[in-house]
PDB file of C-alpha atoms in Angstrom:
ATOM      1  CA  MET A   1      21.144   3.933 -14.231  1.00  0.00           C
ATOM      2  CA  ARG A   2      21.937   4.158 -10.529  1.00  0.00           C
ATOM      3  CA  ILE A   3      19.116   4.992  -8.122  1.00  0.00           C
ATOM      4  CA  THR A   4      18.957   5.465  -4.386  1.00  0.00           C
ATOM      5  CA  VAL A   5      15.727   4.881  -2.500  1.00  0.00           C
ATOM      6  CA  THR A   6      14.690   4.477   1.103  1.00  0.00           C
ATOM      7  CA  VAL A   7      12.356   1.512   1.462  1.00  0.00           C
ATOM      8  CA  ASP A   8      10.741   0.802   4.810  1.00  0.00           C
ATOM      9  CA  GLY A   9      13.407   2.894   6.515  1.00  0.00           C
ATOM     10  CA  THR A  10      16.423   1.247   4.859  1.00  0.00           C
ATOM     11  CA  ASN A  11      18.526   2.971   2.208  1.00  0.00           C
ATOM     12  CA  TYR A  12      19.251   1.085  -1.010  1.00  0.00           C
ATOM     13  CA  SER A  13      21.437   2.060  -3.922  1.00  0.00           C
ATOM     14  CA  ASP A  14      21.163  -0.039  -7.063  1.00  0.00           C
ATOM     15  CA  ASP A  15      21.787  -0.074 -10.766  1.00  0.00           C
ATOM     16  CA  VAL A  16      18.507  -0.518 -12.621  1.00  0.00           C
ATOM     17  CA  GLU A  17      17.519  -0.673 -16.234  1.00  0.00           C
ATOM     18  CA  PRO A  18      15.534   2.405 -17.234  1.00  0.00           C
ATOM     19  CA  ARG A  19      12.490   0.275 -18.134  1.00  0.00           C
ATOM     20  CA  THR A  20      12.292  -1.538 -14.762  1.00  0.00           C
ATOM     21  CA  LEU A  21       8.975  -1.016 -13.036  1.00  0.00           C
ATOM     22  CA  LEU A  22       9.078  -0.076  -9.371  1.00  0.00           C
ATOM     23  CA  VAL A  23       7.002  -3.139  -8.436  1.00  0.00           C
ATOM     24  CA  HIS A  24       9.600  -5.434 -10.020  1.00  0.00           C
ATOM     25  CA  HIS A  25      12.480  -3.604  -8.376  1.00  0.00           C
ATOM     26  CA  LEU A  26      10.811  -3.881  -4.971  1.00  0.00           C
ATOM     27  CA  ARG A  27      10.011  -7.574  -5.367  1.00  0.00           C
ATOM     28  CA  GLU A  28      12.953  -8.923  -7.327  1.00  0.00           C
ATOM     29  CA  ARG A  29      15.874  -6.782  -6.142  1.00  0.00           C
ATOM     30  CA  LEU A  30      14.788  -5.805  -2.625  1.00  0.00           C
ATOM     31  CA  GLY A  31      12.691  -8.832  -1.663  1.00  0.00           C
ATOM     32  CA  LYS A  32       9.568  -6.819  -0.814  1.00  0.00           C
ATOM     33  CA  VAL A  33       7.179  -9.526  -1.985  1.00  0.00           C
ATOM     34  CA  GLY A  34       4.232  -8.154  -0.010  1.00  0.00           C
ATOM     35  CA  THR A  35       3.879  -5.720  -2.893  1.00  0.00           C
ATOM     36  CA  VAL A  36       2.077  -8.006  -5.307  1.00  0.00           C
ATOM     37  CA  VAL A  37       1.784  -7.929  -9.077  1.00  0.00           C
ATOM     38  CA  GLY A  38      -1.868  -8.126  -9.903  1.00  0.00           C
ATOM     39  CA  CYS A  39      -2.337  -6.895 -13.439  1.00  0.00           C
ATOM     40  CA  ASP A  40       0.676  -4.840 -14.661  1.00  0.00           C
ATOM     41  CA  THR A  41      -1.803  -2.358 -16.111  1.00  0.00           C
ATOM     42  CA  SER A  42      -2.568  -0.244 -13.006  1.00  0.00           C
ATOM     43  CA  ASN A  43      -6.181  -1.441 -12.930  1.00  0.00           C
ATOM     44  CA  CYS A  44      -6.242  -3.533  -9.755  1.00  0.00           C
ATOM     45  CA  GLY A  45      -4.182  -1.591  -7.200  1.00  0.00           C
ATOM     46  CA  ALA A  46      -2.657  -4.719  -5.617  1.00  0.00           C
ATOM     47  CA  CYS A  47       0.822  -3.233  -6.071  1.00  0.00           C
ATOM     48  CA  THR A  48       0.056   0.017  -4.211  1.00  0.00           C
ATOM     49  CA  VAL A  49       2.853   1.441  -2.063  1.00  0.00           C
ATOM     50  CA  LEU A  50       3.424   4.814  -0.447  1.00  0.00           C
ATOM     51  CA  LEU A  51       5.840   6.988  -2.411  1.00  0.00           C
ATOM     52  CA  ASN A  52       6.832  10.014  -0.369  1.00  0.00           C
ATOM     53  CA  GLY A  53       3.726   9.451   1.745  1.00  0.00           C
ATOM     54  CA  HIS A  54       1.192   9.107  -1.078  1.00  0.00           C
ATOM     55  CA  SER A  55      -0.226   5.953  -2.584  1.00  0.00           C
ATOM     56  CA  VAL A  56       0.929   4.982  -6.062  1.00  0.00           C
ATOM     57  CA  LYS A  57       0.449   1.882  -8.137  1.00  0.00           C
ATOM     58  CA  SER A  58       4.012   0.666  -8.363  1.00  0.00           C
ATOM     59  CA  CYS A  59       3.337  -1.093 -11.671  1.00  0.00           C
ATOM     60  CA  SER A  60       2.843   2.332 -13.254  1.00  0.00           C
ATOM     61  CA  VAL A  61       6.021   3.916 -11.849  1.00  0.00           C
ATOM     62  CA  LEU A  62       9.480   3.283 -13.225  1.00  0.00           C
ATOM     63  CA  ALA A  63      12.127   2.552 -10.620  1.00  0.00           C
ATOM     64  CA  VAL A  64      14.192   5.465 -11.974  1.00  0.00           C
ATOM     65  CA  GLN A  65      11.262   7.801 -11.256  1.00  0.00           C
ATOM     66  CA  ALA A  66      11.525   6.825  -7.594  1.00  0.00           C
ATOM     67  CA  ASP A  67      15.166   7.878  -7.320  1.00  0.00           C
ATOM     68  CA  GLY A  68      15.614   9.752  -4.046  1.00  0.00           C
ATOM     69  CA  ALA A  69      12.162   8.768  -2.792  1.00  0.00           C
ATOM     70  CA  ASP A  70      10.963   7.382   0.510  1.00  0.00           C
ATOM     71  CA  ILE A  71       8.894   4.253  -0.147  1.00  0.00           C
ATOM     72  CA  THR A  72       6.762   2.362   2.333  1.00  0.00           C
ATOM     73  CA  THR A  73       5.558  -1.148   1.557  1.00  0.00           C
ATOM     74  CA  VAL A  74       3.140  -3.257   3.550  1.00  0.00           C
ATOM     75  CA  GLU A  75       6.164  -4.961   5.142  1.00  0.00           C
ATOM     76  CA  GLY A  76       7.268  -1.634   6.589  1.00  0.00           C
ATOM     77  CA  LEU A  77       4.094  -0.913   8.550  1.00  0.00           C
ATOM     78  CA  ALA A  78       4.424  -3.138  11.611  1.00  0.00           C
ATOM     79  CA  ARG A  79       6.697  -1.847  14.377  1.00  0.00           C
ATOM     80  CA  ASP A  80       8.424  -4.112  16.876  1.00  0.00           C
ATOM     81  CA  GLY A  81       6.005  -6.940  16.134  1.00  0.00           C
ATOM     82  CA  THR A  82       2.938  -4.716  16.505  1.00  0.00           C
ATOM     83  CA  LEU A  83       0.674  -4.349  13.512  1.00  0.00           C
ATOM     84  CA  HIS A  84      -0.202  -0.913  12.178  1.00  0.00           C
ATOM     85  CA  PRO A  85      -3.773   0.116  13.216  1.00  0.00           C
ATOM     86  CA  VAL A  86      -4.945  -0.323   9.624  1.00  0.00           C
ATOM     87  CA  GLN A  87      -3.546  -3.856   9.519  1.00  0.00           C
ATOM     88  CA  GLU A  88      -5.253  -4.639  12.830  1.00  0.00           C
ATOM     89  CA  ALA A  89      -8.560  -3.272  11.576  1.00  0.00           C
ATOM     90  CA  PHE A  90      -8.387  -5.342   8.386  1.00  0.00           C
ATOM     91  CA  ARG A  91      -7.632  -8.451  10.438  1.00  0.00           C
ATOM     92  CA  ASP A  92     -10.325  -7.821  13.043  1.00  0.00           C
ATOM     93  CA  ASN A  93     -13.036  -6.915  10.507  1.00  0.00           C
ATOM     94  CA  HIS A  94     -12.250  -9.727   8.084  1.00  0.00           C
ATOM     95  CA  GLY A  95     -11.299  -7.110   5.496  1.00  0.00           C
ATOM     96  CA  LEU A  96      -9.527  -9.769   3.494  1.00  0.00           C
ATOM     97  CA  GLN A  97     -10.539 -12.999   1.922  1.00  0.00           C
ATOM     98  CA  CYS A  98      -7.925 -14.471  -0.384  1.00  0.00           C
ATOM     99  CA  GLY A  99      -5.562 -11.681   0.714  1.00  0.00           C
ATOM    100  CA  TYR A 100      -4.287 -10.804  -2.739  1.00  0.00           C
ATOM    101  CA  CYS A 101      -5.674  -7.263  -2.784  1.00  0.00           C
ATOM    102  CA  THR A 102      -5.003  -6.678   0.904  1.00  0.00           C
ATOM    103  CA  PRO A 103      -1.537  -5.043   0.721  1.00  0.00           C
ATOM    104  CA  GLY A 104      -2.760  -2.519  -1.838  1.00  0.00           C
ATOM    105  CA  MET A 105      -5.995  -1.900   0.047  1.00  0.00           C
ATOM    106  CA  ILE A 106      -4.068  -1.283   3.268  1.00  0.00           C
ATOM    107  CA  MET A 107      -1.607   1.097   1.630  1.00  0.00           C
ATOM    108  CA  SER A 108      -4.395   3.024  -0.102  1.00  0.00           C
ATOM    109  CA  THR A 109      -6.288   3.186   3.192  1.00  0.00           C
ATOM    110  CA  ILE A 110      -3.306   4.765   4.943  1.00  0.00           C
ATOM    111  CA  ASP A 111      -3.136   7.472   2.274  1.00  0.00           C
ATOM    112  CA  LEU A 112      -6.919   7.944   2.378  1.00  0.00           C
ATOM    113  CA  LEU A 113      -6.930   8.362   6.158  1.00  0.00           C
ATOM    114  CA  GLY A 114      -3.998  10.752   5.927  1.00  0.00           C
ATOM    115  CA  ASP A 115      -6.116  13.000   3.707  1.00  0.00           C
ATOM    116  CA  ASP A 116      -9.437  12.391   5.462  1.00  0.00           C
ATOM    117  CA  PRO A 117      -9.055  11.055   9.021  1.00  0.00           C
ATOM    118  CA  ARG A 118     -12.845  10.709   9.488  1.00  0.00           C
ATOM    119  CA  PRO A 119     -14.285   9.472   6.178  1.00  0.00           C
ATOM    120  CA  ASP A 120     -17.866   8.294   5.852  1.00  0.00           C
ATOM    121  CA  GLU A 121     -18.773   5.129   3.951  1.00  0.00           C
ATOM    122  CA  HIS A 122     -19.155   6.985   0.651  1.00  0.00           C
ATOM    123  CA  ALA A 123     -15.728   8.614   1.003  1.00  0.00           C
ATOM    124  CA  VAL A 124     -14.154   5.227   1.763  1.00  0.00           C
ATOM    125  CA  ARG A 125     -15.722   3.624  -1.292  1.00  0.00           C
ATOM    126  CA  GLU A 126     -14.651   6.537  -3.462  1.00  0.00           C
ATOM    127  CA  GLY A 127     -11.160   6.618  -1.951  1.00  0.00           C
ATOM    128  CA  LEU A 128     -10.575   2.940  -2.667  1.00  0.00           C
ATOM    129  CA  GLU A 129     -12.138   2.862  -6.133  1.00  0.00           C
ATOM    130  CA  GLY A 130      -8.750   2.249  -7.767  1.00  0.00           C
ATOM    131  CA  ASN A 131      -8.307  -1.010  -5.833  1.00  0.00           C
ATOM    132  CA  LEU A 132     -10.145  -4.144  -6.862  1.00  0.00           C
ATOM    133  CA  CYS A 133     -11.161  -7.068  -4.690  1.00  0.00           C
ATOM    134  CA  ARG A 134     -12.003 -10.079  -6.785  1.00  0.00           C
ATOM    135  CA  CYS A 135     -13.534 -11.885  -3.794  1.00  0.00           C
ATOM    136  CA  THR A 136     -16.233  -9.207  -3.341  1.00  0.00           C
ATOM    137  CA  GLY A 137     -15.055  -8.400   0.155  1.00  0.00           C
ATOM    138  CA  TYR A 138     -15.947  -4.724  -0.076  1.00  0.00           C
ATOM    139  CA  GLN A 139     -18.412  -4.666   2.827  1.00  0.00           C
ATOM    140  CA  ASN A 140     -15.767  -5.912   5.235  1.00  0.00           C
ATOM    141  CA  ILE A 141     -13.082  -3.737   3.656  1.00  0.00           C
ATOM    142  CA  VAL A 142     -15.210  -0.617   4.153  1.00  0.00           C
ATOM    143  CA  ALA A 143     -15.907  -1.666   7.742  1.00  0.00           C
ATOM    144  CA  ALA A 144     -12.172  -2.187   8.272  1.00  0.00           C
ATOM    145  CA  VAL A 145     -11.326   1.275   6.944  1.00  0.00           C
ATOM    146  CA  LEU A 146     -13.927   2.937   9.160  1.00  0.00           C
ATOM    147  CA  ASP A 147     -12.620   0.983  12.146  1.00  0.00           C
ATOM    148  CA  ALA A 148      -9.041   1.934  11.241  1.00  0.00           C
ATOM    149  CA  ALA A 149     -10.071   5.597  11.213  1.00  0.00           C
ATOM    150  CA  ASP A 150     -11.408   5.208  14.762  1.00  0.00           C
ATOM    151  CA  ARG A 151      -8.274   3.366  15.894  1.00  0.00           C
ATOM    152  CA  MET A 152      -5.976   5.974  14.421  1.00  0.00           C
ATOM    153  CA  GLN A 153      -7.923   8.773  16.068  1.00  0.00           C
ATOM    154  CA  GLY A 154      -7.644   6.928  19.369  1.00  0.00           C
ATOM    155  CA  ALA A 155      -3.896   6.594  18.821  1.00  0.00           C
ATOM    156  CA  GLY A 156      -3.567  10.307  18.265  1.00  0.00           C
ATOM    157  CA  GLY A 157      -3.747   9.993  14.502  1.00  0.00           C
ATOM    158  CA  THR A 158      -0.329   8.363  14.250  1.00  0.00           C
ATOM    159  CA  GLN A 159       0.596   6.355  11.224  1.00  0.00           C
TER     160      GLN A 159
END
């Protein structure tokens, strides 16, 4: 089946098998290896991307379901060598340890802050509950999300 998607601002048209998961299409066909495969069961959230502006676990979406969609991966966030405010906040607050969950955490954070630009700690923890950090870095991750909210407000709420 032929699909057309826009990934990180670039249009792609490809033939895919109907059973191909979006995460595998992104990684293997398009080279978007920042979207990691963590569990293939949608439990960990490491493969989270933005699909038409909303976070999805790309291991639970077929590539054919994304036909016509606008997809943003972690690689598509930085602009002209400048990190996205969420990426900066994760870096500055040590919101990563091994880094495996980080792409999914960042993508989920962007969606969370799009829905709730000023979350409190409880809202952050609830908003990220579908993403697992095996290094127990949640304290720093929550701090990073709260900092990112402040940064995005200071930048006029831009994403």
